[in-house]
Amino acid sequence: MSRTIKLFKPYDVLCQFTDPEGRPTLADFVPIPGVYAAGRLDRDSEGLLLLTDDGPLAHRLTDPRFDHPKIYLVQVERVPTEDALDALRRGVTLGDGPTKPAGAELLAEPPDLPERPVPIRFRKNVPTAWIRLTIREGRNRQVRRMTAAVGHPTLRLVRWAVADVALDGLAPGAWADLSDGEAAALRRLAVAAPAKKRRGDRGRASPRR
């Protein structure tokens, strides 16, 4: 029987199991043999990472044709205007082409997240804000590039959910087996047909954020 778990990947941890330089890796937190990350998060990003020994499921989770949503909680410099949020919703043009339309919501209050071990940079005269960003593709450092494109550099990036699987109370470095509902949602994803390709879309790898 295959096994899939969810991990709250901490800040400053590499999304791999070995590192010749001795930096923190997934092996420091996940003692389960045979599971591998389905998707990636940058070393300086935090949050939900799915790990599985199910190859076809891992492919579905990382193949952009399947169009499943990924939700990020993003702390940015300054408070975005509605125009900036609308630009994210419509899609912004990056160096590797336009992004698909996204969900973008300004949060009235900071989300209830654990403190990061390395504090974000603080500038006395520059306020910060949190947005909830939902995307359905994955390019290299896409979320950071999207917020920068509308004038709001990312300070902290936490992936909250992938499809119907969310962090839901996990502490940084903690992992858990999926609930029955989460496992069922991923099984549905594993048999779903790819989303129809929209005109102008290009195939993308699903690397890091």
JSON list of C-alpha atoms in Angstrom, two decimals:
[
{"chain": "A", "resi": 1, "resn": "MET", "atom": "CA", "xyz": [0.00, 0.00, 0.00]},
{"chain": "A", "resi": 2, "resn": "SER", "atom": "CA", "xyz": [1.31, 3.43, -0.92]},
{"chain": "A", "resi": 3, "resn": "ARG", "atom": "CA", "xyz": [1.87, 6.12, 1.68]},
{"chain": "A", "resi": 4, "resn": "THR", "atom": "CA", "xyz": [1.54, 9.89, 1.44]},
{"chain": "A", "resi": 5, "resn": "ILE", "atom": "CA", "xyz": [2.30, 12.32, 4.26]},
{"chain": "A", "resi": 6, "resn": "LYS", "atom": "CA", "xyz": [2.22, 16.07, 4.73]},
{"chain": "A", "resi": 7, "resn": "LEU", "atom": "CA", "xyz": [5.09, 18.02, 6.25]},
{"chain": "A", "resi": 8, "resn": "PHE", "atom": "CA", "xyz": [5.42, 21.60, 7.45]},
{"chain": "A", "resi": 9, "resn": "LYS", "atom": "CA", "xyz": [8.77, 22.31, 5.83]},
{"chain": "A", "resi": 10, "resn": "PRO", "atom": "CA", "xyz": [10.61, 24.79, 8.02]},
{"chain": "A", "resi": 11, "resn": "TYR", "atom": "CA", "xyz": [12.49, 27.84, 6.82]},
{"chain": "A", "resi": 12, "resn": "ASP", "atom": "CA", "xyz": [16.13, 27.22, 5.78]},
{"chain": "A", "resi": 13, "resn": "VAL", "atom": "CA", "xyz": [15.60, 23.52, 5.01]},
{"chain": "A", "resi": 14, "resn": "LEU", "atom": "CA", "xyz": [16.51, 22.08, 1.62]},
{"chain": "A", "resi": 15, "resn": "CYS", "atom": "CA", "xyz": [13.76, 20.22, -0.22]},
{"chain": "A", "resi": 16, "resn": "GLN", "atom": "CA", "xyz": [15.88, 17.06, -0.62]},
{"chain": "A", "resi": 17, "resn": "PHE", "atom": "CA", "xyz": [17.12, 14.22, 1.58]},
{"chain": "A", "resi": 18, "resn": "THR", "atom": "CA", "xyz": [20.88, 14.66, 1.25]},
{"chain": "A", "resi": 19, "resn": "ASP", "atom": "CA", "xyz": [23.26, 17.59, 0.99]},
{"chain": "A", "resi": 20, "resn": "PRO", "atom": "CA", "xyz": [27.03, 17.33, 0.54]},
{"chain": "A", "resi": 21, "resn": "GLU", "atom": "CA", "xyz": [27.46, 20.62, 2.41]},
{"chain": "A", "resi": 22, "resn": "GLY", "atom": "CA", "xyz": [25.67, 19.35, 5.51]},
{"chain": "A", "resi": 23, "resn": "ARG", "atom": "CA", "xyz": [22.80, 21.83, 5.44]},
{"chain": "A", "resi": 24, "resn": "PRO", "atom": "CA", "xyz": [19.41, 20.88, 6.95]},
{"chain": "A", "resi": 25, "resn": "THR", "atom": "CA", "xyz": [17.37, 18.58, 4.70]},
{"chain": "A", "resi": 26, "resn": "LEU", "atom": "CA", "xyz": [14.11, 16.65, 4.77]},
{"chain": "A", "resi": 27, "resn": "ALA", "atom": "CA", "xyz": [15.99, 13.71, 6.30]},
{"chain": "A", "resi": 28, "resn": "ASP", "atom": "CA", "xyz": [16.24, 15.70, 9.53]},
{"chain": "A", "resi": 29, "resn": "PHE", "atom": "CA", "xyz": [12.44, 15.64, 9.86]},
{"chain": "A", "resi": 30, "resn": "VAL", "atom": "CA", "xyz": [11.04, 12.66, 7.91]},
{"chain": "A", "resi": 31, "resn": "PRO", "atom": "CA", "xyz": [12.14, 9.20, 9.12]},
{"chain": "A", "resi": 32, "resn": "ILE", "atom": "CA", "xyz": [10.05, 7.30, 6.56]},
{"chain": "A", "resi": 33, "resn": "PRO", "atom": "CA", "xyz": [12.02, 5.36, 3.92]},
{"chain": "A", "resi": 34, "resn": "GLY", "atom": "CA", "xyz": [10.91, 5.47, 0.31]},
{"chain": "A", "resi": 35, "resn": "VAL", "atom": "CA", "xyz": [8.91, 8.70, 0.26]},
{"chain": "A", "resi": 36, "resn": "TYR", "atom": "CA", "xyz": [9.94, 11.65, -1.87]},
{"chain": "A", "resi": 37, "resn": "ALA", "atom": "CA", "xyz": [8.74, 15.21, -2.22]},
{"chain": "A", "resi": 38, "resn": "ALA", "atom": "CA", "xyz": [5.93, 15.73, -4.73]},
{"chain": "A", "resi": 39, "resn": "GLY", "atom": "CA", "xyz": [6.76, 19.29, -5.69]},
{"chain": "A", "resi": 40, "resn": "ARG", "atom": "CA", "xyz": [9.28, 21.60, -4.11]},
{"chain": "A", "resi": 41, "resn": "LEU", "atom": "CA", "xyz": [9.69, 24.63, -1.89]},
{"chain": "A", "resi": 42, "resn": "ASP", "atom": "CA", "xyz": [12.71, 26.90, -1.90]},
{"chain": "A", "resi": 43, "resn": "ARG", "atom": "CA", "xyz": [15.06, 26.85, 1.05]},
{"chain": "A", "resi": 44, "resn": "ASP", "atom": "CA", "xyz": [13.74, 30.25, 2.15]},
{"chain": "A", "resi": 45, "resn": "SER", "atom": "CA", "xyz": [10.07, 29.24, 1.78]},
{"chain": "A", "resi": 46, "resn": "GLU", "atom": "CA", "xyz": [8.01, 27.36, 4.35]},
{"chain": "A", "resi": 47, "resn": "GLY", "atom": "CA", "xyz": [4.86, 25.35, 4.58]},
{"chain": "A", "resi": 48, "resn": "LEU", "atom": "CA", "xyz": [3.06, 22.36, 3.15]},
{"chain": "A", "resi": 49, "resn": "LEU", "atom": "CA", "xyz": [5.09, 19.72, 1.37]},
{"chain": "A", "resi": 50, "resn": "LEU", "atom": "CA", "xyz": [3.55, 16.42, 0.28]},
{"chain": "A", "resi": 51, "resn": "LEU", "atom": "CA", "xyz": [5.79, 13.36, 0.28]},
{"chain": "A", "resi": 52, "resn": "THR", "atom": "CA", "xyz": [4.77, 10.06, -1.25]},
{"chain": "A", "resi": 53, "resn": "ASP", "atom": "CA", "xyz": [6.02, 6.71, -2.49]},
{"chain": "A", "resi": 54, "resn": "ASP", "atom": "CA", "xyz": [3.28, 6.71, -5.14]},
{"chain": "A", "resi": 55, "resn": "GLY", "atom": "CA", "xyz": [4.96, 7.64, -8.42]},
{"chain": "A", "resi": 56, "resn": "PRO", "atom": "CA", "xyz": [1.81, 8.27, -10.49]},
{"chain": "A", "resi": 57, "resn": "LEU", "atom": "CA", "xyz": [0.39, 10.50, -7.74]},
{"chain": "A", "resi": 58, "resn": "ALA", "atom": "CA", "xyz": [3.64, 12.44, -7.51]},
{"chain": "A", "resi": 59, "resn": "HIS", "atom": "CA", "xyz": [3.46, 12.98, -11.27]},
{"chain": "A", "resi": 60, "resn": "ARG", "atom": "CA", "xyz": [-0.11, 14.27, -11.04]},
{"chain": "A", "resi": 61, "resn": "LEU", "atom": "CA", "xyz": [0.80, 16.64, -8.24]},
{"chain": "A", "resi": 62, "resn": "THR", "atom": "CA", "xyz": [3.69, 18.17, -10.17]},
{"chain": "A", "resi": 63, "resn": "ASP", "atom": "CA", "xyz": [2.38, 18.12, -13.75]},
{"chain": "A", "resi": 64, "resn": "PRO", "atom": "CA", "xyz": [0.97, 21.61, -14.52]},
{"chain": "A", "resi": 65, "resn": "ARG", "atom": "CA", "xyz": [-1.58, 20.14, -16.93]},
{"chain": "A", "resi": 66, "resn": "PHE", "atom": "CA", "xyz": [-3.68, 19.00, -13.98]},
{"chain": "A", "resi": 67, "resn": "ASP", "atom": "CA", "xyz": [-4.28, 22.57, -12.84]},
{"chain": "A", "resi": 68, "resn": "HIS", "atom": "CA", "xyz": [-4.81, 21.87, -9.12]},
{"chain": "A", "resi": 69, "resn": "PRO", "atom": "CA", "xyz": [-4.76, 24.92, -6.81]},
{"chain": "A", "resi": 70, "resn": "LYS", "atom": "CA", "xyz": [-1.94, 25.78, -4.44]},
{"chain": "A", "resi": 71, "resn": "ILE", "atom": "CA", "xyz": [-2.63, 28.34, -1.72]},
{"chain": "A", "resi": 72, "resn": "TYR", "atom": "CA", "xyz": [0.11, 30.58, -0.31]},
{"chain": "A", "resi": 73, "resn": "LEU", "atom": "CA", "xyz": [0.12, 33.03, 2.59]},
{"chain": "A", "resi": 74, "resn": "VAL", "atom": "CA", "xyz": [2.48, 35.79, 1.56]},
{"chain": "A", "resi": 75, "resn": "GLN", "atom": "CA", "xyz": [3.85, 38.67, 3.62]},
{"chain": "A", "resi": 76, "resn": "VAL", "atom": "CA", "xyz": [4.80, 41.55, 1.35]},
{"chain": "A", "resi": 77, "resn": "GLU", "atom": "CA", "xyz": [6.27, 45.01, 1.62]},
{"chain": "A", "resi": 78, "resn": "ARG", "atom": "CA", "xyz": [3.65, 47.76, 1.80]},
{"chain": "A", "resi": 79, "resn": "VAL", "atom": "CA", "xyz": [-0.11, 47.30, 1.57]},
{"chain": "A", "resi": 80, "resn": "PRO", "atom": "CA", "xyz": [-1.27, 46.25, -1.90]},
{"chain": "A", "resi": 81, "resn": "THR", "atom": "CA", "xyz": [-3.94, 48.36, -3.55]},
{"chain": "A", "resi": 82, "resn": "GLU", "atom": "CA", "xyz": [-6.96, 46.82, -5.22]},
{"chain": "A", "resi": 83, "resn": "ASP", "atom": "CA", "xyz": [-5.28, 47.58, -8.56]},
{"chain": "A", "resi": 84, "resn": "ALA", "atom": "CA", "xyz": [-2.26, 45.48, -7.55]},
{"chain": "A", "resi": 85, "resn": "LEU", "atom": "CA", "xyz": [-4.51, 42.63, -6.43]},
{"chain": "A", "resi": 86, "resn": "ASP", "atom": "CA", "xyz": [-6.49, 42.85, -9.68]},
{"chain": "A", "resi": 87, "resn": "ALA", "atom": "CA", "xyz": [-3.24, 42.58, -11.64]},
{"chain": "A", "resi": 88, "resn": "LEU", "atom": "CA", "xyz": [-2.42, 39.34, -9.82]},
{"chain": "A", "resi": 89, "resn": "ARG", "atom": "CA", "xyz": [-5.94, 38.08, -10.46]},
{"chain": "A", "resi": 90, "resn": "ARG", "atom": "CA", "xyz": [-5.69, 38.77, -14.18]},
{"chain": "A", "resi": 91, "resn": "GLY", "atom": "CA", "xyz": [-2.16, 37.42, -14.49]},
{"chain": "A", "resi": 92, "resn": "VAL", "atom": "CA", "xyz": [1.13, 39.30, -14.68]},
{"chain": "A", "resi": 93, "resn": "THR", "atom": "CA", "xyz": [3.88, 39.10, -17.26]},
{"chain": "A", "resi": 94, "resn": "LEU", "atom": "CA", "xyz": [7.12, 37.57, -16.02]},
{"chain": "A", "resi": 95, "resn": "GLY", "atom": "CA", "xyz": [10.39, 36.95, -17.82]},
{"chain": "A", "resi": 96, "resn": "ASP", "atom": "CA", "xyz": [9.16, 33.51, -18.88]},
{"chain": "A", "resi": 97, "resn": "GLY", "atom": "CA", "xyz": [5.73, 34.69, -20.03]},
{"chain": "A", "resi": 98, "resn": "PRO", "atom": "CA", "xyz": [2.35, 35.66, -18.57]},
{"chain": "A", "resi": 99, "resn": "THR", "atom": "CA", "xyz": [0.98, 33.85, -15.53]},
{"chain": "A", "resi": 100, "resn": "LYS", "atom": "CA", "xyz": [-2.45, 32.29, -15.40]},
{"chain": "A", "resi": 101, "resn": "PRO", "atom": "CA", "xyz": [-5.16, 34.19, -13.52]},
{"chain": "A", "resi": 102, "resn": "ALA", "atom": "CA", "xyz": [-4.77, 33.78, -9.76]},
{"chain": "A", "resi": 103, "resn": "GLY", "atom": "CA", "xyz": [-6.80, 34.27, -6.64]},
{"chain": "A", "resi": 104, "resn": "ALA", "atom": "CA", "xyz": [-5.54, 37.23, -4.58]},
{"chain": "A", "resi": 105, "resn": "GLU", "atom": "CA", "xyz": [-7.01, 38.45, -1.31]},
{"chain": "A", "resi": 106, "resn": "LEU", "atom": "CA", "xyz": [-5.67, 41.03, 1.14]},
{"chain": "A", "resi": 107, "resn": "LEU", "atom": "CA", "xyz": [-5.94, 39.62, 4.67]},
{"chain": "A", "resi": 108, "resn": "ALA", "atom": "CA", "xyz": [-7.37, 41.96, 7.30]},
{"chain": "A", "resi": 109, "resn": "GLU", "atom": "CA", "xyz": [-5.23, 40.34, 10.02]},
{"chain": "A", "resi": 110, "resn": "PRO", "atom": "CA", "xyz": [-1.91, 38.48, 9.91]},
{"chain": "A", "resi": 111, "resn": "PRO", "atom": "CA", "xyz": [-2.47, 34.71, 9.72]},
{"chain": "A", "resi": 112, "resn": "ASP", "atom": "CA", "xyz": [-1.91, 32.60, 12.82]},
{"chain": "A", "resi": 113, "resn": "LEU", "atom": "CA", "xyz": [1.48, 31.17, 11.90]},
{"chain": "A", "resi": 114, "resn": "PRO", "atom": "CA", "xyz": [4.49, 30.15, 14.00]},
{"chain": "A", "resi": 115, "resn": "GLU", "atom": "CA", "xyz": [7.25, 32.72, 14.27]},
{"chain": "A", "resi": 116, "resn": "ARG", "atom": "CA", "xyz": [10.03, 32.24, 11.75]},
{"chain": "A", "resi": 117, "resn": "PRO", "atom": "CA", "xyz": [13.41, 31.44, 13.37]},
{"chain": "A", "resi": 118, "resn": "VAL", "atom": "CA", "xyz": [15.06, 34.11, 11.24]},
{"chain": "A", "resi": 119, "resn": "PRO", "atom": "CA", "xyz": [12.93, 37.28, 11.43]},
{"chain": "A", "resi": 120, "resn": "ILE", "atom": "CA", "xyz": [12.01, 39.08, 8.23]},
{"chain": "A", "resi": 121, "resn": "ARG", "atom": "CA", "xyz": [13.86, 42.29, 7.47]},
{"chain": "A", "resi": 122, "resn": "PHE", "atom": "CA", "xyz": [12.19, 45.22, 9.17]},
{"chain": "A", "resi": 123, "resn": "ARG", "atom": "CA", "xyz": [12.18, 48.77, 7.90]},
{"chain": "A", "resi": 124, "resn": "LYS", "atom": "CA", "xyz": [10.63, 51.34, 10.20]},
{"chain": "A", "resi": 125, "resn": "ASN", "atom": "CA", "xyz": [8.94, 53.37, 7.49]},
{"chain": "A", "resi": 126, "resn": "VAL", "atom": "CA", "xyz": [7.79, 50.46, 5.31]},
{"chain": "A", "resi": 127, "resn": "PRO", "atom": "CA", "xyz": [4.60, 48.70, 6.45]},
{"chain": "A", "resi": 128, "resn": "THR", "atom": "CA", "xyz": [3.90, 45.09, 5.56]},
{"chain": "A", "resi": 129, "resn": "ALA", "atom": "CA", "xyz": [0.73, 43.17, 4.70]},
{"chain": "A", "resi": 130, "resn": "TRP", "atom": "CA", "xyz": [-0.38, 39.59, 4.14]},
{"chain": "A", "resi": 131, "resn": "ILE", "atom": "CA", "xyz": [-2.12, 38.30, 1.04]},
{"chain": "A", "resi": 132, "resn": "ARG", "atom": "CA", "xyz": [-3.65, 34.93, 0.27]},
{"chain": "A", "resi": 133, "resn": "LEU", "atom": "CA", "xyz": [-2.57, 33.90, -3.23]},
{"chain": "A", "resi": 134, "resn": "THR", "atom": "CA", "xyz": [-3.98, 30.90, -5.10]},
{"chain": "A", "resi": 135, "resn": "ILE", "atom": "CA", "xyz": [-2.19, 29.74, -8.23]},
{"chain": "A", "resi": 136, "resn": "ARG", "atom": "CA", "xyz": [-2.67, 26.76, -10.54]},
{"chain": "A", "resi": 137, "resn": "GLU", "atom": "CA", "xyz": [0.78, 26.49, -12.05]},
{"chain": "A", "resi": 138, "resn": "GLY", "atom": "CA", "xyz": [4.32, 26.28, -10.76]},
{"chain": "A", "resi": 139, "resn": "ARG", "atom": "CA", "xyz": [7.38, 28.07, -12.07]},
{"chain": "A", "resi": 140, "resn": "ASN", "atom": "CA", "xyz": [10.69, 28.81, -10.44]},
{"chain": "A", "resi": 141, "resn": "ARG", "atom": "CA", "xyz": [10.08, 31.28, -7.58]},
{"chain": "A", "resi": 142, "resn": "GLN", "atom": "CA", "xyz": [6.79, 32.22, -9.20]},
{"chain": "A", "resi": 143, "resn": "VAL", "atom": "CA", "xyz": [5.00, 33.70, -6.19]},
{"chain": "A", "resi": 144, "resn": "ARG", "atom": "CA", "xyz": [7.96, 35.91, -5.32]},
{"chain": "A", "resi": 145, "resn": "ARG", "atom": "CA", "xyz": [8.23, 37.12, -8.90]},
{"chain": "A", "resi": 146, "resn": "MET", "atom": "CA", "xyz": [4.50, 37.79, -9.12]},
{"chain": "A", "resi": 147, "resn": "THR", "atom": "CA", "xyz": [4.38, 39.98, -6.03]},
{"chain": "A", "resi": 148, "resn": "ALA", "atom": "CA", "xyz": [7.53, 41.81, -7.12]},
{"chain": "A", "resi": 149, "resn": "ALA", "atom": "CA", "xyz": [5.94, 42.44, -10.53]},
{"chain": "A", "resi": 150, "resn": "VAL", "atom": "CA", "xyz": [3.13, 44.42, -8.88]},
{"chain": "A", "resi": 151, "resn": "GLY", "atom": "CA", "xyz": [5.52, 46.36, -6.64]},
{"chain": "A", "resi": 152, "resn": "HIS", "atom": "CA", "xyz": [5.33, 44.32, -3.44]},
{"chain": "A", "resi": 153, "resn": "PRO", "atom": "CA", "xyz": [8.42, 42.18, -2.76]},
{"chain": "A", "resi": 154, "resn": "THR", "atom": "CA", "xyz": [7.80, 39.01, -0.77]},
{"chain": "A", "resi": 155, "resn": "LEU", "atom": "CA", "xyz": [9.18, 38.97, 2.77]},
{"chain": "A", "resi": 156, "resn": "ARG", "atom": "CA", "xyz": [7.80, 35.64, 3.97]},
{"chain": "A", "resi": 157, "resn": "LEU", "atom": "CA", "xyz": [6.20, 32.84, 1.96]},
{"chain": "A", "resi": 158, "resn": "VAL", "atom": "CA", "xyz": [4.20, 29.97, 3.47]},
{"chain": "A", "resi": 159, "resn": "ARG", "atom": "CA", "xyz": [2.43, 27.37, 1.34]},
{"chain": "A", "resi": 160, "resn": "TRP", "atom": "CA", "xyz": [-0.80, 26.64, 3.15]},
{"chain": "A", "resi": 161, "resn": "ALA", "atom": "CA", "xyz": [-2.56, 24.10, 0.93]},
{"chain": "A", "resi": 162, "resn": "VAL", "atom": "CA", "xyz": [-2.24, 21.90, -2.13]},
{"chain": "A", "resi": 163, "resn": "ALA", "atom": "CA", "xyz": [-5.61, 20.95, -3.60]},
{"chain": "A", "resi": 164, "resn": "ASP", "atom": "CA", "xyz": [-7.69, 19.82, -0.57]},
{"chain": "A", "resi": 165, "resn": "VAL", "atom": "CA", "xyz": [-4.74, 19.14, 1.74]},
{"chain": "A", "resi": 166, "resn": "ALA", "atom": "CA", "xyz": [-3.77, 21.91, 4.19]},
{"chain": "A", "resi": 167, "resn": "LEU", "atom": "CA", "xyz": [-1.29, 22.42, 7.02]},
{"chain": "A", "resi": 168, "resn": "ASP", "atom": "CA", "xyz": [-4.08, 22.49, 9.62]},
{"chain": "A", "resi": 169, "resn": "GLY", "atom": "CA", "xyz": [-2.21, 22.83, 12.88]},
{"chain": "A", "resi": 170, "resn": "LEU", "atom": "CA", "xyz": [1.12, 21.23, 11.99]},
{"chain": "A", "resi": 171, "resn": "ALA", "atom": "CA", "xyz": [4.13, 22.87, 13.60]},
{"chain": "A", "resi": 172, "resn": "PRO", "atom": "CA", "xyz": [7.28, 23.57, 11.57]},
{"chain": "A", "resi": 173, "resn": "GLY", "atom": "CA", "xyz": [9.17, 20.31, 11.13]},
{"chain": "A", "resi": 174, "resn": "ALA", "atom": "CA", "xyz": [6.16, 18.15, 12.04]},
{"chain": "A", "resi": 175, "resn": "TRP", "atom": "CA", "xyz": [4.55, 15.66, 9.68]},
{"chain": "A", "resi": 176, "resn": "ALA", "atom": "CA", "xyz": [1.35, 13.62, 9.64]},
{"chain": "A", "resi": 177, "resn": "ASP", "atom": "CA", "xyz": [-0.32, 10.94, 7.57]},
{"chain": "A", "resi": 178, "resn": "LEU", "atom": "CA", "xyz": [-3.20, 12.24, 5.51]},
{"chain": "A", "resi": 179, "resn": "SER", "atom": "CA", "xyz": [-6.70, 12.06, 6.93]},
{"chain": "A", "resi": 180, "resn": "ASP", "atom": "CA", "xyz": [-9.21, 9.81, 5.17]},
{"chain": "A", "resi": 181, "resn": "GLY", "atom": "CA", "xyz": [-10.75, 12.86, 3.52]},
{"chain": "A", "resi": 182, "resn": "GLU", "atom": "CA", "xyz": [-7.41, 14.19, 2.34]},
{"chain": "A", "resi": 183, "resn": "ALA", "atom": "CA", "xyz": [-6.38, 10.80, 1.00]},
{"chain": "A", "resi": 184, "resn": "ALA", "atom": "CA", "xyz": [-9.68, 10.48, -0.87]},
{"chain": "A", "resi": 185, "resn": "ALA", "atom": "CA", "xyz": [-9.22, 13.94, -2.39]},
{"chain": "A", "resi": 186, "resn": "LEU", "atom": "CA", "xyz": [-5.78, 12.98, -3.68]},
{"chain": "A", "resi": 187, "resn": "ARG", "atom": "CA", "xyz": [-7.11, 9.70, -5.07]},
{"chain": "A", "resi": 188, "resn": "ARG", "atom": "CA", "xyz": [-9.66, 11.70, -7.05]},
{"chain": "A", "resi": 189, "resn": "LEU", "atom": "CA", "xyz": [-6.85, 13.91, -8.28]},
{"chain": "A", "resi": 190, "resn": "ALA", "atom": "CA", "xyz": [-4.88, 10.83, -9.34]},
{"chain": "A", "resi": 191, "resn": "VAL", "atom": "CA", "xyz": [-7.63, 9.69, -11.73]},
{"chain": "A", "resi": 192, "resn": "ALA", "atom": "CA", "xyz": [-8.75, 13.12, -12.96]},
{"chain": "A", "resi": 193, "resn": "ALA", "atom": "CA", "xyz": [-8.23, 14.10, -16.57]},
{"chain": "A", "resi": 194, "resn": "PRO", "atom": "CA", "xyz": [-5.82, 16.95, -17.31]},
{"chain": "A", "resi": 195, "resn": "ALA", "atom": "CA", "xyz": [-7.36, 20.41, -17.42]},
{"chain": "A", "resi": 196, "resn": "LYS", "atom": "CA", "xyz": [-8.06, 21.73, -20.89]},
{"chain": "A", "resi": 197, "resn": "LYS", "atom": "CA", "xyz": [-5.19, 23.82, -22.14]},
{"chain": "A", "resi": 198, "resn": "ARG", "atom": "CA", "xyz": [-6.13, 27.44, -22.58]},
{"chain": "A", "resi": 199, "resn": "ARG", "atom": "CA", "xyz": [-4.91, 29.38, -25.57]},
{"chain": "A", "resi": 200, "resn": "GLY", "atom": "CA", "xyz": [-1.57, 30.96, -24.79]},
{"chain": "A", "resi": 201, "resn": "ASP", "atom": "CA", "xyz": [-0.73, 28.49, -21.99]},
{"chain": "A", "resi": 202, "resn": "ARG", "atom": "CA", "xyz": [2.58, 26.73, -22.17]},
{"chain": "A", "resi": 203, "resn": "GLY", "atom": "CA", "xyz": [3.68, 23.59, -20.41]},
{"chain": "A", "resi": 204, "resn": "ARG", "atom": "CA", "xyz": [5.62, 24.42, -17.26]},
{"chain": "A", "resi": 205, "resn": "ALA", "atom": "CA", "xyz": [7.76, 22.45, -14.93]},
{"chain": "A", "resi": 206, "resn": "SER", "atom": "CA", "xyz": [6.63, 22.52, -11.29]},
{"chain": "A", "resi": 207, "resn": "PRO", "atom": "CA", "xyz": [9.75, 23.36, -9.36]},
{"chain": "A", "resi": 208, "resn": "ARG", "atom": "CA", "xyz": [10.07, 25.73, -6.44]},
{"chain": "A", "resi": 209, "resn": "ARG", "atom": "CA", "xyz": [8.30, 28.70, -4.98]}
]
